Amino acid sequence: EAEVAQSPRYKITEKSQAVAFWCDPISGHATLYWYRQILGQGPELLVQFQDESVVDDSQLPKDRFSAERLKGVDSTLKIQPAELGDSAMYLCASSIRQSNSPLHFGNGTRLTVT
Amino acid sequence: GQQVMQIPQYQHVQEGEDFTTYCNSSTTLSNIQWYKQRPGGHPVFLIQLVKSGEVKKQKRLTFQFGEAKKNSSLHITATQTTDVGTYFCAGSSTGNQFYFGTGTSLTVIP
């Protein structure tokens, strides 16, 4: 079964450094999501893409976070500079279409900021 | 933003007992999805409900969508140790952006 690929699996960085996460959705999935999940909480939507366009980034802290999906396939989420409060699991998900479709999640990137 | 709350936050049950988690939205939803996340894993899609009052079953799992489309529930009959995990609802008012609930962590005691 096709999967959403994410890398790295784990990332440890010092505060004020820059970090980047990569996601490759399931082939043919037009919609891509980045979620942040703090331990013990539900995933929080950061940004949603439809093909290469941003559909929703209202919850993305734009002073330090950026996301792109230049060719409408894989995506990168960047944090610069990282803060202690950014420590969390960053989950990428994709769906075949924008509306009423199941989300398929990757294994996530566990970020620890020291 | 959209608020989706779940209760209870934690539930411990003896194996064989039933389990229910409830999901409540501050706004009327277009549809709602349910996910299960095993410890150390990622959320895995279980089901989607779209219609008012809809009830769907998957073996021992029963999912309901409220008449007003602002609440939902997941009921597991005769829990097994394989049911352990956190169950999340994810609601959408547009059918597009899905906002996850706070989750209910289920522990099944053998």
PDB file of C-alpha atoms in Angstrom:
ATOM      1  CA  GLU A   1       0.000   0.000   0.000  1.00  0.00           C
ATOM      2  CA  ALA A   2       1.294   3.458  -0.939  1.00  0.00           C
ATOM      3  CA  GLU A   3       2.522   5.579   1.918  1.00  0.00           C
ATOM      4  CA  VAL A   4       3.311   9.199   2.685  1.00  0.00           C
ATOM      5  CA  ALA A   5       7.070   9.549   3.094  1.00  0.00           C
ATOM      6  CA  GLN A   6       8.592  11.982   5.575  1.00  0.00           C
ATOM      7  CA  SER A   7      12.147  12.760   6.539  1.00  0.00           C
ATOM      8  CA  PRO A   8      13.975  13.020   8.775  1.00  0.00           C
ATOM      9  CA  ARG A   9      12.303  10.759  11.319  1.00  0.00           C
ATOM     10  CA  TYR A  10      13.916  12.591  14.198  1.00  0.00           C
ATOM     11  CA  LYS A  11      15.563  16.000  14.434  1.00  0.00           C
ATOM     12  CA  ILE A  12      17.321  17.619  17.361  1.00  0.00           C
ATOM     13  CA  THR A  13      18.295  21.248  17.002  1.00  0.00           C
ATOM     14  CA  GLU A  14      19.295  24.140  19.161  1.00  0.00           C
ATOM     15  CA  LYS A  15      17.021  27.116  19.519  1.00  0.00           C
ATOM     16  CA  SER A  16      17.566  29.883  16.977  1.00  0.00           C
ATOM     17  CA  GLN A  17      18.723  27.345  14.375  1.00  0.00           C
ATOM     18  CA  ALA A  18      16.883  26.605  11.152  1.00  0.00           C
ATOM     19  CA  VAL A  19      15.221  23.246  10.489  1.00  0.00           C
ATOM     20  CA  ALA A  20      13.469  21.777   7.491  1.00  0.00           C
ATOM     21  CA  PHE A  21      11.172  18.821   7.045  1.00  0.00           C
ATOM     22  CA  TRP A  22      10.341  17.036   3.811  1.00  0.00           C
ATOM     23  CA  CYS A  23       7.200  15.226   2.734  1.00  0.00           C
ATOM     24  CA  ASP A  24       6.392  13.154  -0.339  1.00  0.00           C
ATOM     25  CA  PRO A  25       2.660  12.424  -0.565  1.00  0.00           C
ATOM     26  CA  ILE A  26       1.017   9.406  -2.080  1.00  0.00           C
ATOM     27  CA  SER A  27       1.281   9.587  -5.866  1.00  0.00           C
ATOM     28  CA  GLY A  28      -1.737  11.282  -7.368  1.00  0.00           C
ATOM     29  CA  HIS A  29      -2.832  12.981  -4.163  1.00  0.00           C
ATOM     30  CA  ALA A  30      -3.503  16.606  -4.967  1.00  0.00           C
ATOM     31  CA  THR A  31      -4.045  17.811  -1.417  1.00  0.00           C
ATOM     32  CA  LEU A  32      -1.228  17.972   1.120  1.00  0.00           C
ATOM     33  CA  TYR A  33      -1.407  18.966   4.763  1.00  0.00           C
ATOM     34  CA  TRP A  34       1.127  19.786   7.437  1.00  0.00           C
ATOM     35  CA  TYR A  35      -0.007  19.195  11.001  1.00  0.00           C
ATOM     36  CA  ARG A  36       1.788  19.750  14.286  1.00  0.00           C
ATOM     37  CA  GLN A  37       1.049  17.411  17.171  1.00  0.00           C
ATOM     38  CA  ILE A  38       2.184  18.232  20.678  1.00  0.00           C
ATOM     39  CA  LEU A  39       2.415  15.195  22.962  1.00  0.00           C
ATOM     40  CA  GLY A  40      -0.980  14.355  24.402  1.00  0.00           C
ATOM     41  CA  GLN A  41      -2.895  16.633  22.032  1.00  0.00           C
ATOM     42  CA  GLY A  42      -4.629  16.330  18.716  1.00  0.00           C
ATOM     43  CA  PRO A  43      -2.944  17.280  15.436  1.00  0.00           C
ATOM     44  CA  GLU A  44      -3.138  21.007  14.696  1.00  0.00           C
ATOM     45  CA  LEU A  45      -3.454  22.042  11.063  1.00  0.00           C
ATOM     46  CA  LEU A  46      -0.615  24.342  10.016  1.00  0.00           C
ATOM     47  CA  VAL A  47      -1.009  24.564   6.253  1.00  0.00           C
ATOM     48  CA  GLN A  48      -2.951  22.936   3.440  1.00  0.00           C
ATOM     49  CA  PHE A  49      -1.988  22.806  -0.226  1.00  0.00           C
ATOM     50  CA  GLN A  50      -4.096  22.034  -3.238  1.00  0.00           C
ATOM     51  CA  ASP A  51      -1.540  21.132  -5.897  1.00  0.00           C
ATOM     52  CA  GLU A  52       1.059  23.915  -5.561  1.00  0.00           C
ATOM     53  CA  SER A  53      -1.304  26.511  -4.086  1.00  0.00           C
ATOM     54  CA  VAL A  54      -1.829  27.278  -0.419  1.00  0.00           C
ATOM     55  CA  VAL A  55      -5.483  26.749   0.516  1.00  0.00           C
ATOM     56  CA  ASP A  56      -5.231  27.503   4.223  1.00  0.00           C
ATOM     57  CA  ASP A  57      -2.292  28.761   6.255  1.00  0.00           C
ATOM     58  CA  SER A  58      -4.257  30.664   8.876  1.00  0.00           C
ATOM     59  CA  GLN A  59      -2.684  28.657  11.708  1.00  0.00           C
ATOM     60  CA  LEU A  60       0.881  28.877  10.414  1.00  0.00           C
ATOM     61  CA  PRO A  61       3.143  31.183  12.483  1.00  0.00           C
ATOM     62  CA  LYS A  62       4.385  33.039   9.464  1.00  0.00           C
ATOM     63  CA  ASP A  63       7.062  34.999  11.291  1.00  0.00           C
ATOM     64  CA  ARG A  64       9.116  31.823  11.611  1.00  0.00           C
ATOM     65  CA  PHE A  65       7.401  29.058   9.624  1.00  0.00           C
ATOM     66  CA  SER A  66       7.253  28.680   5.869  1.00  0.00           C
ATOM     67  CA  ALA A  67       5.966  25.931   3.621  1.00  0.00           C
ATOM     68  CA  GLU A  68       6.200  25.306  -0.070  1.00  0.00           C
ATOM     69  CA  ARG A  69       5.096  22.757  -2.628  1.00  0.00           C
ATOM     70  CA  LEU A  70       6.690  24.175  -5.727  1.00  0.00           C
ATOM     71  CA  LYS A  71       5.801  21.510  -8.291  1.00  0.00           C
ATOM     72  CA  GLY A  72       2.650  20.333  -6.598  1.00  0.00           C
ATOM     73  CA  VAL A  73       4.201  17.070  -5.490  1.00  0.00           C
ATOM     74  CA  ASP A  74       6.576  16.977  -2.518  1.00  0.00           C
ATOM     75  CA  SER A  75       6.641  19.680   0.123  1.00  0.00           C
ATOM     76  CA  THR A  76       9.026  21.299   2.587  1.00  0.00           C
ATOM     77  CA  LEU A  77       8.191  22.878   5.927  1.00  0.00           C
ATOM     78  CA  LYS A  78      10.818  25.194   7.393  1.00  0.00           C
ATOM     79  CA  ILE A  79      11.224  26.786  10.795  1.00  0.00           C
ATOM     80  CA  GLN A  80      13.655  29.655  11.234  1.00  0.00           C
ATOM     81  CA  PRO A  81      14.568  30.344  13.953  1.00  0.00           C
ATOM     82  CA  ALA A  82      13.423  27.374  16.001  1.00  0.00           C
ATOM     83  CA  GLU A  83      12.112  28.015  19.515  1.00  0.00           C
ATOM     84  CA  LEU A  84      11.795  25.673  22.480  1.00  0.00           C
ATOM     85  CA  GLY A  85       8.010  25.647  22.079  1.00  0.00           C
ATOM     86  CA  ASP A  86       8.336  24.204  18.584  1.00  0.00           C
ATOM     87  CA  SER A  87       9.238  20.795  19.990  1.00  0.00           C
ATOM     88  CA  ALA A  88       6.551  18.488  18.651  1.00  0.00           C
ATOM     89  CA  MET A  89       5.734  15.867  16.042  1.00  0.00           C
ATOM     90  CA  TYR A  90       5.287  17.322  12.576  1.00  0.00           C
ATOM     91  CA  LEU A  91       2.920  15.203  10.526  1.00  0.00           C
ATOM     92  CA  CYS A  92       2.379  15.376   6.812  1.00  0.00           C
ATOM     93  CA  ALA A  93      -0.819  14.011   5.308  1.00  0.00           C
ATOM     94  CA  SER A  94      -2.240  13.766   1.826  1.00  0.00           C
ATOM     95  CA  SER A  95      -5.633  13.101   0.308  1.00  0.00           C
ATOM     96  CA  ILE A  96      -6.692  12.291  -3.207  1.00  0.00           C
ATOM     97  CA  ARG A  97      -8.870  15.374  -3.459  1.00  0.00           C
ATOM     98  CA  GLN A  98      -9.645  18.430  -1.416  1.00  0.00           C
ATOM     99  CA  SER A  99     -13.127  17.586  -0.232  1.00  0.00           C
ATOM    100  CA  ASN A 100     -14.452  14.723   1.839  1.00  0.00           C
ATOM    101  CA  SER A 101     -11.429  12.481   1.461  1.00  0.00           C
ATOM    102  CA  PRO A 102      -9.571  10.433   4.049  1.00  0.00           C
ATOM    103  CA  LEU A 103      -6.246  11.825   5.175  1.00  0.00           C
ATOM    104  CA  HIS A 104      -3.258   9.496   4.845  1.00  0.00           C
ATOM    105  CA  PHE A 105      -0.528  10.384   7.319  1.00  0.00           C
ATOM    106  CA  GLY A 106       3.194   9.835   7.192  1.00  0.00           C
ATOM    107  CA  ASN A 107       5.187   8.642  10.188  1.00  0.00           C
ATOM    108  CA  GLY A 108       6.084  12.220  11.084  1.00  0.00           C
ATOM    109  CA  THR A 109       9.228  14.077  12.108  1.00  0.00           C
ATOM    110  CA  ARG A 110       9.852  14.304  15.841  1.00  0.00           C
ATOM    111  CA  LEU A 111      11.487  17.682  16.497  1.00  0.00           C
ATOM    112  CA  THR A 112      13.277  18.446  19.734  1.00  0.00           C
ATOM    113  CA  VAL A 113      14.541  21.971  20.265  1.00  0.00           C
ATOM    114  CA  THR A 114      17.154  22.370  23.004  1.00  0.00           C
TER     115      THR A 114
ATOM    116  CA  GLY B   1     -10.675  28.765  14.487  1.00  0.00           C
ATOM    117  CA  GLN B   2     -12.950  25.781  14.628  1.00  0.00           C
ATOM    118  CA  GLN B   3     -13.148  24.108  18.057  1.00  0.00           C
ATOM    119  CA  VAL B   4     -13.616  20.360  18.355  1.00  0.00           C
ATOM    120  CA  MET B   5     -13.691  18.901  21.837  1.00  0.00           C
ATOM    121  CA  GLN B   6     -13.661  15.283  22.893  1.00  0.00           C
ATOM    122  CA  ILE B   7     -14.568  13.593  26.141  1.00  0.00           C
ATOM    123  CA  PRO B   8     -13.305  11.816  28.045  1.00  0.00           C
ATOM    124  CA  GLN B   9      -9.621  12.616  27.690  1.00  0.00           C
ATOM    125  CA  TYR B  10      -8.643   9.228  29.119  1.00  0.00           C
ATOM    126  CA  GLN B  11     -10.526   5.967  29.569  1.00  0.00           C
ATOM    127  CA  HIS B  12      -9.347   2.778  31.225  1.00  0.00           C
ATOM    128  CA  VAL B  13     -11.520  -0.290  30.707  1.00  0.00           C
ATOM    129  CA  GLN B  14     -11.280  -3.970  31.473  1.00  0.00           C
ATOM    130  CA  GLU B  15     -10.989  -6.133  28.406  1.00  0.00           C
ATOM    131  CA  GLY B  16     -14.488  -7.030  27.288  1.00  0.00           C
ATOM    132  CA  GLU B  17     -16.100  -3.828  28.534  1.00  0.00           C
ATOM    133  CA  ASP B  18     -17.583  -1.274  26.194  1.00  0.00           C
ATOM    134  CA  PHE B  19     -16.062   2.128  25.415  1.00  0.00           C
ATOM    135  CA  THR B  20     -17.521   5.364  24.099  1.00  0.00           C
ATOM    136  CA  THR B  21     -15.908   8.659  23.137  1.00  0.00           C
ATOM    137  CA  TYR B  22     -17.843  11.802  22.328  1.00  0.00           C
ATOM    138  CA  CYS B  23     -16.946  14.616  19.984  1.00  0.00           C
ATOM    139  CA  ASN B  24     -18.516  18.084  20.081  1.00  0.00           C
ATOM    140  CA  SER B  25     -18.053  20.976  17.693  1.00  0.00           C
ATOM    141  CA  SER B  26     -18.695  24.659  18.280  1.00  0.00           C
ATOM    142  CA  THR B  27     -19.971  24.952  14.713  1.00  0.00           C
ATOM    143  CA  THR B  28     -22.123  22.872  12.386  1.00  0.00           C
ATOM    144  CA  LEU B  29     -19.993  20.399  10.491  1.00  0.00           C
ATOM    145  CA  SER B  30     -20.107  19.382   6.886  1.00  0.00           C
ATOM    146  CA  ASN B  31     -18.618  16.030   7.718  1.00  0.00           C
ATOM    147  CA  ILE B  32     -16.617  14.308  10.396  1.00  0.00           C
ATOM    148  CA  GLN B  33     -13.863  11.740  10.257  1.00  0.00           C
ATOM    149  CA  TRP B  34     -12.529   9.392  12.922  1.00  0.00           C
ATOM    150  CA  TYR B  35      -8.918   8.318  13.293  1.00  0.00           C
ATOM    151  CA  LYS B  36      -7.024   5.926  15.538  1.00  0.00           C
ATOM    152  CA  GLN B  37      -3.460   6.573  16.642  1.00  0.00           C
ATOM    153  CA  ARG B  38      -1.547   3.739  18.250  1.00  0.00           C
ATOM    154  CA  PRO B  39       1.165   4.669  20.768  1.00  0.00           C
ATOM    155  CA  GLY B  40       4.185   5.890  18.805  1.00  0.00           C
ATOM    156  CA  GLY B  41       2.264   5.800  15.549  1.00  0.00           C
ATOM    157  CA  HIS B  42       0.457   8.174  13.267  1.00  0.00           C
ATOM    158  CA  PRO B  43      -3.298   8.724  12.891  1.00  0.00           C
ATOM    159  CA  VAL B  44      -5.001   6.125  10.724  1.00  0.00           C
ATOM    160  CA  PHE B  45      -8.337   6.844   9.082  1.00  0.00           C
ATOM    161  CA  LEU B  46     -11.273   4.804  10.335  1.00  0.00           C
ATOM    162  CA  ILE B  47     -14.420   6.282   8.830  1.00  0.00           C
ATOM    163  CA  GLN B  48     -16.190   9.386   7.537  1.00  0.00           C
ATOM    164  CA  LEU B  49     -19.741  10.494   8.345  1.00  0.00           C
ATOM    165  CA  VAL B  50     -21.554  13.005   6.169  1.00  0.00           C
ATOM    166  CA  LYS B  51     -25.294  12.801   6.724  1.00  0.00           C
ATOM    167  CA  SER B  52     -27.281  14.102   9.661  1.00  0.00           C
ATOM    168  CA  GLY B  53     -28.109  11.233  12.042  1.00  0.00           C
ATOM    169  CA  GLU B  54     -25.871   8.821  10.136  1.00  0.00           C
ATOM    170  CA  VAL B  55     -24.831   5.584  11.837  1.00  0.00           C
ATOM    171  CA  LYS B  56     -22.058   3.374  10.494  1.00  0.00           C
ATOM    172  CA  LYS B  57     -20.646   0.132  11.851  1.00  0.00           C
ATOM    173  CA  GLN B  58     -17.291  -1.538  11.446  1.00  0.00           C
ATOM    174  CA  LYS B  59     -17.319  -4.881  13.252  1.00  0.00           C
ATOM    175  CA  ARG B  60     -17.301  -3.885  16.947  1.00  0.00           C
ATOM    176  CA  LEU B  61     -17.126  -0.131  16.228  1.00  0.00           C
ATOM    177  CA  THR B  62     -20.255   2.007  15.850  1.00  0.00           C
ATOM    178  CA  PHE B  63     -20.027   5.606  14.686  1.00  0.00           C
ATOM    179  CA  GLN B  64     -22.816   8.165  14.934  1.00  0.00           C
ATOM    180  CA  PHE B  65     -23.249  11.689  13.581  1.00  0.00           C
ATOM    181  CA  GLY B  66     -25.694  13.889  15.458  1.00  0.00           C
ATOM    182  CA  GLU B  67     -28.896  15.204  13.963  1.00  0.00           C
ATOM    183  CA  ALA B  68     -27.626  18.771  14.209  1.00  0.00           C
ATOM    184  CA  LYS B  69     -24.240  17.745  12.751  1.00  0.00           C
ATOM    185  CA  LYS B  70     -22.413  19.265  15.716  1.00  0.00           C
ATOM    186  CA  ASN B  71     -21.565  16.093  17.595  1.00  0.00           C
ATOM    187  CA  SER B  72     -20.470  12.556  16.992  1.00  0.00           C
ATOM    188  CA  SER B  73     -19.639   9.427  18.940  1.00  0.00           C
ATOM    189  CA  LEU B  74     -17.590   6.283  18.593  1.00  0.00           C
ATOM    190  CA  HIS B  75     -18.655   3.199  20.534  1.00  0.00           C
ATOM    191  CA  ILE B  76     -16.581   0.043  20.817  1.00  0.00           C
ATOM    192  CA  THR B  77     -18.324  -3.107  21.998  1.00  0.00           C
ATOM    193  CA  ALA B  78     -16.380  -5.676  24.007  1.00  0.00           C
ATOM    194  CA  THR B  79     -12.983  -4.014  23.887  1.00  0.00           C
ATOM    195  CA  GLN B  80      -9.860  -5.984  23.086  1.00  0.00           C
ATOM    196  CA  THR B  81      -6.223  -5.179  23.808  1.00  0.00           C
ATOM    197  CA  THR B  82      -5.792  -4.382  20.117  1.00  0.00           C
ATOM    198  CA  ASP B  83      -8.162  -1.424  20.594  1.00  0.00           C
ATOM    199  CA  VAL B  84      -5.554   0.430  22.655  1.00  0.00           C
ATOM    200  CA  GLY B  85      -4.708   3.863  21.283  1.00  0.00           C
ATOM    201  CA  THR B  86      -5.987   7.404  21.001  1.00  0.00           C
ATOM    202  CA  TYR B  87      -9.144   8.028  19.042  1.00  0.00           C
ATOM    203  CA  PHE B  88      -9.547  11.391  17.333  1.00  0.00           C
ATOM    204  CA  CYS B  89     -12.458  12.947  15.590  1.00  0.00           C
ATOM    205  CA  ALA B  90     -11.717  15.497  12.884  1.00  0.00           C
ATOM    206  CA  GLY B  91     -14.435  17.854  11.806  1.00  0.00           C
ATOM    207  CA  SER B  92     -14.797  20.100   8.828  1.00  0.00           C
ATOM    208  CA  SER B  93     -17.338  22.839   8.251  1.00  0.00           C
ATOM    209  CA  THR B  94     -16.436  23.094   4.567  1.00  0.00           C
ATOM    210  CA  GLY B  95     -15.480  19.551   3.668  1.00  0.00           C
ATOM    211  CA  ASN B  96     -11.931  20.761   3.098  1.00  0.00           C
ATOM    212  CA  GLN B  97      -9.896  21.705   6.179  1.00  0.00           C
ATOM    213  CA  PHE B  98     -10.167  19.135   8.951  1.00  0.00           C
ATOM    214  CA  TYR B  99      -9.672  20.189  12.559  1.00  0.00           C
ATOM    215  CA  PHE B 100      -8.831  17.452  15.008  1.00  0.00           C
ATOM    216  CA  GLY B 101     -10.359  17.005  18.402  1.00  0.00           C
ATOM    217  CA  THR B 102      -8.392  16.658  21.605  1.00  0.00           C
ATOM    218  CA  GLY B 103      -8.547  12.870  21.474  1.00  0.00           C
ATOM    219  CA  THR B 104      -9.531  10.111  23.880  1.00  0.00           C
ATOM    220  CA  SER B 105      -6.779   7.799  25.034  1.00  0.00           C
ATOM    221  CA  LEU B 106      -8.055   4.251  25.559  1.00  0.00           C
ATOM    222  CA  THR B 107      -6.268   1.775  27.803  1.00  0.00           C
ATOM    223  CA  VAL B 108      -7.537  -1.794  27.862  1.00  0.00           C
ATOM    224  CA  ILE B 109      -6.619  -3.835  30.920  1.00  0.00           C
ATOM    225  CA  PRO B 110      -6.280  -7.569  30.148  1.00  0.00           C
TER     226      PRO B 110
END
